mmCIF file of C-alpha atoms in Angstrom:
data_model
loop_
_atom_site.group_PDB
_atom_site.id
_atom_site.type_symbol
_atom_site.label_atom_id
_atom_site.label_comp_id
_atom_site.label_asym_id
_atom_site.label_seq_id
_atom_site.Cartn_x
_atom_site.Cartn_y
_atom_site.Cartn_z
ATOM 1 C CA LEU A 1034 -21.588 -102.576 -177.769
ATOM 2 C CA GLU A 1035 -24.297 -105.089 -176.891
ATOM 3 C CA GLY A 1036 -21.877 -106.824 -174.521
ATOM 4 C CA ARG A 1037 -21.590 -103.547 -172.613
ATOM 5 C CA GLY A 1038 -25.317 -102.866 -172.609
ATOM 6 C CA ILE A 1039 -25.111 -100.145 -175.253
ATOM 7 C CA ALA A 1040 -27.727 -100.038 -178.012
ATOM 8 C CA GLY A 1041 -26.252 -100.541 -181.468
ATOM 9 C CA SER A 1042 -29.480 -100.208 -183.445
ATOM 10 C CA SER A 1043 -28.526 -96.811 -184.884
ATOM 11 C CA LEU A 1044 -25.160 -97.917 -186.276
ATOM 12 C CA ILE A 1045 -24.741 -97.263 -189.992
ATOM 13 C CA VAL A 1046 -22.513 -99.711 -191.893
ATOM 14 C CA ASP A 1047 -20.364 -98.533 -194.798
ATOM 15 C CA PRO A 1048 -18.550 -101.468 -196.464
ATOM 16 C CA ALA A 1049 -16.218 -99.016 -198.242
ATOM 17 C CA ARG A 1050 -14.677 -97.754 -195.006
ATOM 18 C CA PRO A 1051 -12.386 -99.584 -192.605
ATOM 19 C CA THR A 1052 -13.114 -99.396 -188.903
ATOM 20 C CA THR A 1053 -10.910 -96.613 -187.584
ATOM 21 C CA ARG A 1054 -7.991 -98.080 -185.645
ATOM 22 C CA LYS A 1055 -5.434 -96.214 -183.530
ATOM 23 C CA MET A 1056 -2.165 -97.821 -182.492
ATOM 24 C CA ARG A 1057 -0.274 -96.006 -179.753
ATOM 25 C CA LEU A 1058 3.442 -96.610 -179.287
ATOM 26 C CA ALA A 1059 4.551 -96.162 -175.682
ATOM 27 C CA THR A 1060 7.685 -96.704 -173.644
ATOM 28 C CA THR A 1061 7.930 -99.125 -170.737
ATOM 29 C CA ARG A 1062 7.374 -96.093 -168.512
ATOM 30 C CA ASN A 1063 3.986 -95.476 -170.163
ATOM 31 C CA GLN A 1064 5.116 -92.437 -172.151
ATOM 32 C CA GLN A 1065 3.317 -92.207 -175.492
ATOM 33 C CA VAL A 1066 5.776 -91.401 -178.299
ATOM 34 C CA ALA A 1067 3.696 -91.912 -181.447
ATOM 35 C CA ARG A 1068 0.291 -92.909 -182.796
ATOM 36 C CA VAL A 1069 -0.544 -94.611 -186.091
ATOM 37 C CA ASP A 1070 -4.103 -94.305 -187.451
ATOM 38 C CA VAL A 1071 -5.795 -96.476 -190.098
ATOM 39 C CA GLU A 1072 -8.935 -94.787 -191.371
ATOM 40 C CA ARG A 1073 -10.904 -93.113 -194.142
ATOM 41 C CA ALA A 1074 -11.993 -89.604 -193.176
ATOM 42 C CA ASP A 1075 -13.816 -87.993 -196.133
ATOM 43 C CA ASP A 1076 -17.339 -86.694 -195.440
ATOM 44 C CA ALA A 1077 -20.118 -89.268 -195.710
ATOM 45 C CA GLU A 1078 -22.347 -88.070 -198.521
ATOM 46 C CA GLY A 1079 -25.241 -89.282 -200.661
ATOM 47 C CA ALA A 1080 -27.294 -92.184 -199.309
ATOM 48 C CA LEU A 1081 -24.771 -92.834 -196.528
ATOM 49 C CA GLY A 1082 -24.859 -89.228 -195.357
ATOM 50 C CA GLU A 1083 -28.649 -89.193 -195.402
ATOM 51 C CA ALA A 1084 -28.788 -92.419 -193.378
ATOM 52 C CA LEU A 1085 -26.483 -90.889 -190.765
ATOM 53 C CA ALA A 1086 -28.538 -87.696 -190.609
ATOM 54 C CA ARG A 1087 -31.787 -89.648 -190.163
ATOM 55 C CA ALA A 1088 -30.312 -91.844 -187.436
ATOM 56 C CA ALA A 1089 -28.930 -88.847 -185.564
ATOM 57 C CA GLU A 1090 -32.207 -86.944 -185.830
ATOM 58 C CA ALA A 1091 -34.159 -89.961 -184.556
ATOM 59 C CA ALA A 1092 -31.824 -90.355 -181.581
ATOM 60 C CA VAL A 1093 -32.431 -86.755 -180.509
ATOM 61 C CA ALA A 1094 -36.161 -87.499 -180.151
ATOM 62 C CA SER A 1095 -35.559 -89.409 -176.905
ATOM 63 C CA ALA A 1096 -32.461 -87.611 -175.631
ATOM 64 C CA ALA A 1097 -32.080 -85.370 -172.583
ATOM 65 C CA VAL A 1098 -28.817 -83.984 -173.948
ATOM 66 C CA VAL A 1099 -26.877 -84.375 -177.215
ATOM 67 C CA ILE A 1100 -23.096 -84.813 -177.326
ATOM 68 C CA VAL A 1101 -21.294 -84.513 -180.647
ATOM 69 C CA SER A 1102 -17.674 -85.702 -180.541
ATOM 70 C CA ASP A 1103 -16.108 -84.603 -183.816
ATOM 71 C CA TYR A 1104 -13.019 -86.599 -184.759
ATOM 72 C CA LEU A 1105 -12.833 -85.494 -188.410
ATOM 73 C CA LYS A 1106 -13.775 -89.016 -189.521
ATOM 74 C CA GLY A 1107 -16.462 -87.977 -192.002
ATOM 75 C CA VAL A 1108 -19.484 -88.401 -189.719
ATOM 76 C CA VAL A 1109 -20.079 -84.848 -188.473
ATOM 77 C CA THR A 1110 -21.138 -83.387 -191.811
ATOM 78 C CA PRO A 1111 -23.011 -80.100 -192.280
ATOM 79 C CA ALA A 1112 -26.182 -82.077 -193.002
ATOM 80 C CA VAL A 1113 -25.876 -84.197 -189.860
ATOM 81 C CA MET A 1114 -25.210 -81.172 -187.657
ATOM 82 C CA ALA A 1115 -28.090 -79.196 -189.168
ATOM 83 C CA ARG A 1116 -30.531 -82.039 -188.483
ATOM 84 C CA VAL A 1117 -29.228 -82.596 -184.950
ATOM 85 C CA ILE A 1118 -29.356 -78.898 -184.043
ATOM 86 C CA GLY A 1119 -32.822 -78.493 -185.560
ATOM 87 C CA ALA A 1120 -34.232 -81.509 -183.716
ATOM 88 C CA ALA A 1121 -32.602 -80.490 -180.427
ATOM 89 C CA HIS A 1122 -33.892 -76.930 -180.641
ATOM 90 C CA GLY A 1123 -37.379 -78.280 -181.308
ATOM 91 C CA ARG A 1124 -37.285 -80.135 -177.980
ATOM 92 C CA GLY A 1125 -35.254 -77.641 -175.951
ATOM 93 C CA VAL A 1126 -32.385 -80.130 -175.579
ATOM 94 C CA PRO A 1127 -28.811 -78.823 -175.042
ATOM 95 C CA VAL A 1128 -26.192 -79.737 -177.639
ATOM 96 C CA LEU A 1129 -22.553 -80.073 -176.556
ATOM 97 C CA VAL A 1130 -19.784 -80.324 -179.147
ATOM 98 C CA ASP A 1131 -16.222 -81.531 -178.663
ATOM 99 C CA PRO A 1132 -15.022 -79.646 -181.757
ATOM 100 C CA LYS A 1133 -12.391 -79.713 -184.465
ATOM 101 C CA VAL A 1134 -11.115 -76.414 -185.855
ATOM 102 C CA PRO A 1135 -11.883 -77.068 -189.561
ATOM 103 C CA HIS A 1136 -15.554 -77.698 -188.708
ATOM 104 C CA VAL A 1137 -16.251 -74.714 -186.446
ATOM 105 C CA ALA A 1138 -18.800 -73.225 -188.852
ATOM 106 C CA ARG A 1139 -20.819 -76.450 -188.721
ATOM 107 C CA TYR A 1140 -21.671 -76.107 -185.032
ATOM 108 C CA ALA A 1141 -23.846 -72.981 -185.251
ATOM 109 C CA GLY A 1142 -26.713 -73.186 -182.775
ATOM 110 C CA ALA A 1143 -24.986 -75.530 -180.312
ATOM 111 C CA THR A 1144 -25.186 -74.867 -176.569
ATOM 112 C CA LEU A 1145 -21.514 -75.341 -175.656
ATOM 113 C CA LEU A 1146 -18.259 -76.096 -177.439
ATOM 114 C CA THR A 1147 -15.506 -77.787 -175.402
ATOM 115 C CA PRO A 1148 -12.220 -77.100 -177.250
ATOM 116 C CA ASN A 1149 -8.818 -77.497 -175.670
ATOM 117 C CA HIS A 1150 -6.715 -74.335 -175.527
ATOM 118 C CA HIS A 1151 -4.721 -75.274 -178.638
ATOM 119 C CA GLU A 1152 -7.947 -75.614 -180.640
ATOM 120 C CA ALA A 1153 -9.249 -72.327 -179.226
ATOM 121 C CA GLU A 1154 -6.000 -70.609 -180.251
ATOM 122 C CA ALA A 1155 -6.091 -72.063 -183.762
ATOM 123 C CA ALA A 1156 -9.758 -71.196 -184.308
ATOM 124 C CA THR A 1157 -9.483 -67.590 -183.098
ATOM 125 C CA GLY A 1158 -5.874 -66.591 -183.770
ATOM 126 C CA GLN A 1159 -5.717 -65.597 -180.097
ATOM 127 C CA THR A 1160 -2.641 -66.704 -178.157
ATOM 128 C CA ILE A 1161 -3.632 -68.020 -174.735
ATOM 129 C CA ARG A 1162 -1.203 -67.322 -171.910
ATOM 130 C CA THR A 1163 -3.324 -65.652 -169.231
ATOM 131 C CA THR A 1164 -6.869 -65.835 -167.926
ATOM 132 C CA ALA A 1165 -7.617 -62.614 -169.808
ATOM 133 C CA ASP A 1166 -6.400 -64.309 -173.000
ATOM 134 C CA VAL A 1167 -8.542 -67.394 -172.517
ATOM 135 C CA GLN A 1168 -11.586 -65.277 -171.709
ATOM 136 C CA ARG A 1169 -11.157 -63.306 -174.941
ATOM 137 C CA ALA A 1170 -10.576 -66.472 -176.973
ATOM 138 C CA ALA A 1171 -13.667 -68.177 -175.524
ATOM 139 C CA ARG A 1172 -15.864 -65.169 -176.248
ATOM 140 C CA ARG A 1173 -14.430 -64.784 -179.741
ATOM 141 C CA LEU A 1174 -14.952 -68.461 -180.534
ATOM 142 C CA ALA A 1175 -18.545 -68.344 -179.299
ATOM 143 C CA GLU A 1176 -19.198 -65.418 -181.635
ATOM 144 C CA GLN A 1177 -17.399 -67.012 -184.592
ATOM 145 C CA ALA A 1178 -19.160 -70.349 -184.207
ATOM 146 C CA ARG A 1179 -22.512 -68.762 -183.287
ATOM 147 C CA VAL A 1180 -22.944 -70.923 -180.191
ATOM 148 C CA ASP A 1181 -24.241 -70.077 -176.716
ATOM 149 C CA GLY A 1182 -21.006 -70.703 -174.851
ATOM 150 C CA VAL A 1183 -17.533 -72.225 -174.732
ATOM 151 C CA LEU A 1184 -15.707 -74.314 -172.113
ATOM 152 C CA VAL A 1185 -11.960 -74.232 -172.836
ATOM 153 C CA THR A 1186 -9.935 -77.080 -171.351
ATOM 154 C CA TRP A 1187 -6.518 -75.669 -170.496
ATOM 155 C CA GLY A 1188 -4.293 -78.527 -169.363
ATOM 156 C CA GLU A 1189 -2.538 -77.905 -166.066
ATOM 157 C CA GLN A 1190 -4.250 -74.513 -165.857
ATOM 158 C CA GLY A 1191 -7.687 -76.118 -165.572
ATOM 159 C CA MET A 1192 -10.656 -74.743 -167.548
ATOM 160 C CA TRP A 1193 -12.394 -71.533 -168.495
ATOM 161 C CA LEU A 1194 -16.186 -71.349 -168.810
ATOM 162 C CA SER A 1195 -17.823 -68.598 -170.835
ATOM 163 C CA HIS A 1196 -21.590 -69.075 -171.082
ATOM 164 C CA GLY A 1197 -23.980 -66.146 -171.193
ATOM 165 C CA ALA A 1198 -23.304 -63.957 -168.157
ATOM 166 C CA ILE A 1199 -21.046 -66.632 -166.643
ATOM 167 C CA GLU A 1200 -17.284 -66.149 -166.866
ATOM 168 C CA GLY A 1201 -15.040 -68.211 -164.651
ATOM 169 C CA HIS A 1202 -11.764 -70.063 -164.180
ATOM 170 C CA LEU A 1203 -11.747 -73.595 -162.798
ATOM 171 C CA PRO A 1204 -8.224 -74.506 -161.546
ATOM 172 C CA ALA A 1205 -6.893 -77.964 -162.417
ATOM 173 C CA THR A 1206 -7.397 -80.580 -159.701
ATOM 174 C CA ALA A 1207 -5.005 -83.368 -160.775
ATOM 175 C CA ARG A 1208 -2.341 -84.169 -158.215
ATOM 176 C CA GLU A 1209 -0.172 -86.013 -160.746
ATOM 177 C CA VAL A 1210 -0.597 -86.352 -164.529
ATOM 178 C CA SER A 1211 0.103 -89.746 -166.104
ATOM 179 C CA ASP A 1212 -1.728 -89.603 -169.463
ATOM 180 C CA VAL A 1213 -4.121 -87.015 -170.896
ATOM 181 C CA THR A 1214 -5.660 -89.505 -173.370
ATOM 182 C CA GLY A 1215 -9.441 -89.255 -173.178
ATOM 183 C CA ALA A 1216 -9.519 -86.262 -170.861
ATOM 184 C CA GLY A 1217 -11.541 -84.181 -173.318
ATOM 185 C CA ASP A 1218 -14.028 -87.021 -173.792
ATOM 186 C CA THR A 1219 -14.398 -87.308 -170.028
ATOM 187 C CA VAL A 1220 -15.098 -83.589 -169.729
ATOM 188 C CA VAL A 1221 -17.851 -83.506 -172.355
ATOM 189 C CA ALA A 1222 -19.408 -86.752 -171.060
ATOM 190 C CA VAL A 1223 -19.668 -85.563 -167.446
ATOM 191 C CA LEU A 1224 -20.769 -82.126 -168.597
ATOM 192 C CA GLY A 1225 -23.577 -83.717 -170.615
ATOM 193 C CA ALA A 1226 -24.652 -86.073 -167.828
ATOM 194 C CA MET A 1227 -24.859 -83.186 -165.382
ATOM 195 C CA LEU A 1228 -26.847 -80.937 -167.733
ATOM 196 C CA ALA A 1229 -29.230 -83.819 -168.457
ATOM 197 C CA ALA A 1230 -29.745 -84.158 -164.692
ATOM 198 C CA GLY A 1231 -30.694 -80.482 -164.415
ATOM 199 C CA ALA A 1232 -27.416 -78.925 -163.280
ATOM 200 C CA THR A 1233 -26.399 -75.401 -164.236
ATOM 201 C CA SER A 1234 -23.480 -74.986 -166.640
ATOM 202 C CA THR A 1235 -21.290 -73.885 -163.707
ATOM 203 C CA GLU A 1236 -22.162 -76.966 -161.640
ATOM 204 C CA ALA A 1237 -21.670 -79.230 -164.650
ATOM 205 C CA ALA A 1238 -18.303 -77.689 -165.534
ATOM 206 C CA THR A 1239 -17.119 -77.977 -161.919
ATOM 207 C CA LEU A 1240 -17.818 -81.714 -161.776
ATOM 208 C CA ALA A 1241 -16.369 -82.228 -165.281
ATOM 209 C CA ASN A 1242 -13.184 -80.548 -164.073
ATOM 210 C CA GLU A 1243 -12.978 -82.953 -161.137
ATOM 211 C CA ALA A 1244 -13.533 -85.919 -163.466
ATOM 212 C CA ALA A 1245 -10.717 -84.735 -165.739
ATOM 213 C CA GLY A 1246 -8.481 -84.518 -162.683
ATOM 214 C CA ILE A 1247 -9.126 -88.205 -162.042
ATOM 215 C CA VAL A 1248 -8.721 -89.561 -165.577
ATOM 216 C CA VAL A 1249 -5.369 -87.897 -166.283
ATOM 217 C CA THR A 1250 -3.816 -89.798 -163.375
ATOM 218 C CA ARG A 1251 -4.418 -93.105 -165.221
ATOM 219 C CA PHE A 1252 -2.501 -94.500 -168.190
ATOM 220 C CA GLY A 1253 -4.509 -95.076 -171.361
ATOM 221 C CA THR A 1254 -8.208 -94.544 -171.883
ATOM 222 C CA SER A 1255 -10.212 -94.807 -168.688
ATOM 223 C CA ALA A 1256 -13.808 -94.296 -167.596
ATOM 224 C CA VAL A 1257 -14.606 -92.238 -164.523
ATOM 225 C CA THR A 1258 -17.442 -93.689 -162.461
ATOM 226 C CA ALA A 1259 -19.908 -92.049 -160.117
ATOM 227 C CA ASP A 1260 -18.120 -93.781 -157.232
ATOM 228 C CA ASP A 1261 -14.813 -92.263 -158.392
ATOM 229 C CA LEU A 1262 -16.369 -88.814 -158.221
ATOM 230 C CA ARG A 1263 -17.980 -89.429 -154.840
ATOM 231 C CA ALA A 1264 -14.635 -90.545 -153.428
ATOM 232 C CA ARG A 1265 -12.931 -87.519 -154.949
ATOM 233 C CA LEU A 1266 -15.417 -85.111 -153.427
ATOM 234 C CA SER A 1267 -15.800 -86.747 -150.011
ATOM 235 C CA PRO A 1268 -14.306 -84.833 -147.046
ATOM 236 C CA ALA A 1269 -11.848 -87.672 -146.384
ATOM 237 C CA ALA A 1270 -10.437 -87.591 -149.962
#
């Protein structure tokens, strides 16, 4: 982290847990066929859980936006989420959550959830085939989770934003899909950066959609830069 200019002062070390490792098996044509994970995923509790909650709460004090990426690895506990949401509300800071279905109840009070359409289906019991379906699922999920809004990522169909009075479909922009790994992370990252810069949820979702259209054309995990987005949006692109 330090080598990449990222502060590591808030890292919490647990000697009882291995560092999560993911091994992807792919063909010579870059088609992923399997993934093997080595991890421990039970909720961090006791002194460890309290240390995580304190670190998260302290980080919110200087944040313009909060992004919670839940990977079901034991970090996003009810206590951590409660402290993050409370601290963010106290400062008027938006909270974005890339969610997991088993934890939906933990996100109450968040600004936006960014599930993919499979997660939205599983959480709501609503099959998504049409724009009317995705609109209903997004609204239902927002009500179930008690959050302000939902941005459903919908693969080749693009995205659906449901936030307050805003309801809208954003068509996919990818010209060719190579690998969807990291697309959801890209969406929530660009969404957060835009909201922190003062964009509306519609503006933020529009740019996040463009960023997703870039990252899925690349094999493996990939970061989308500001220059990538400028090139994508320039008239000559």
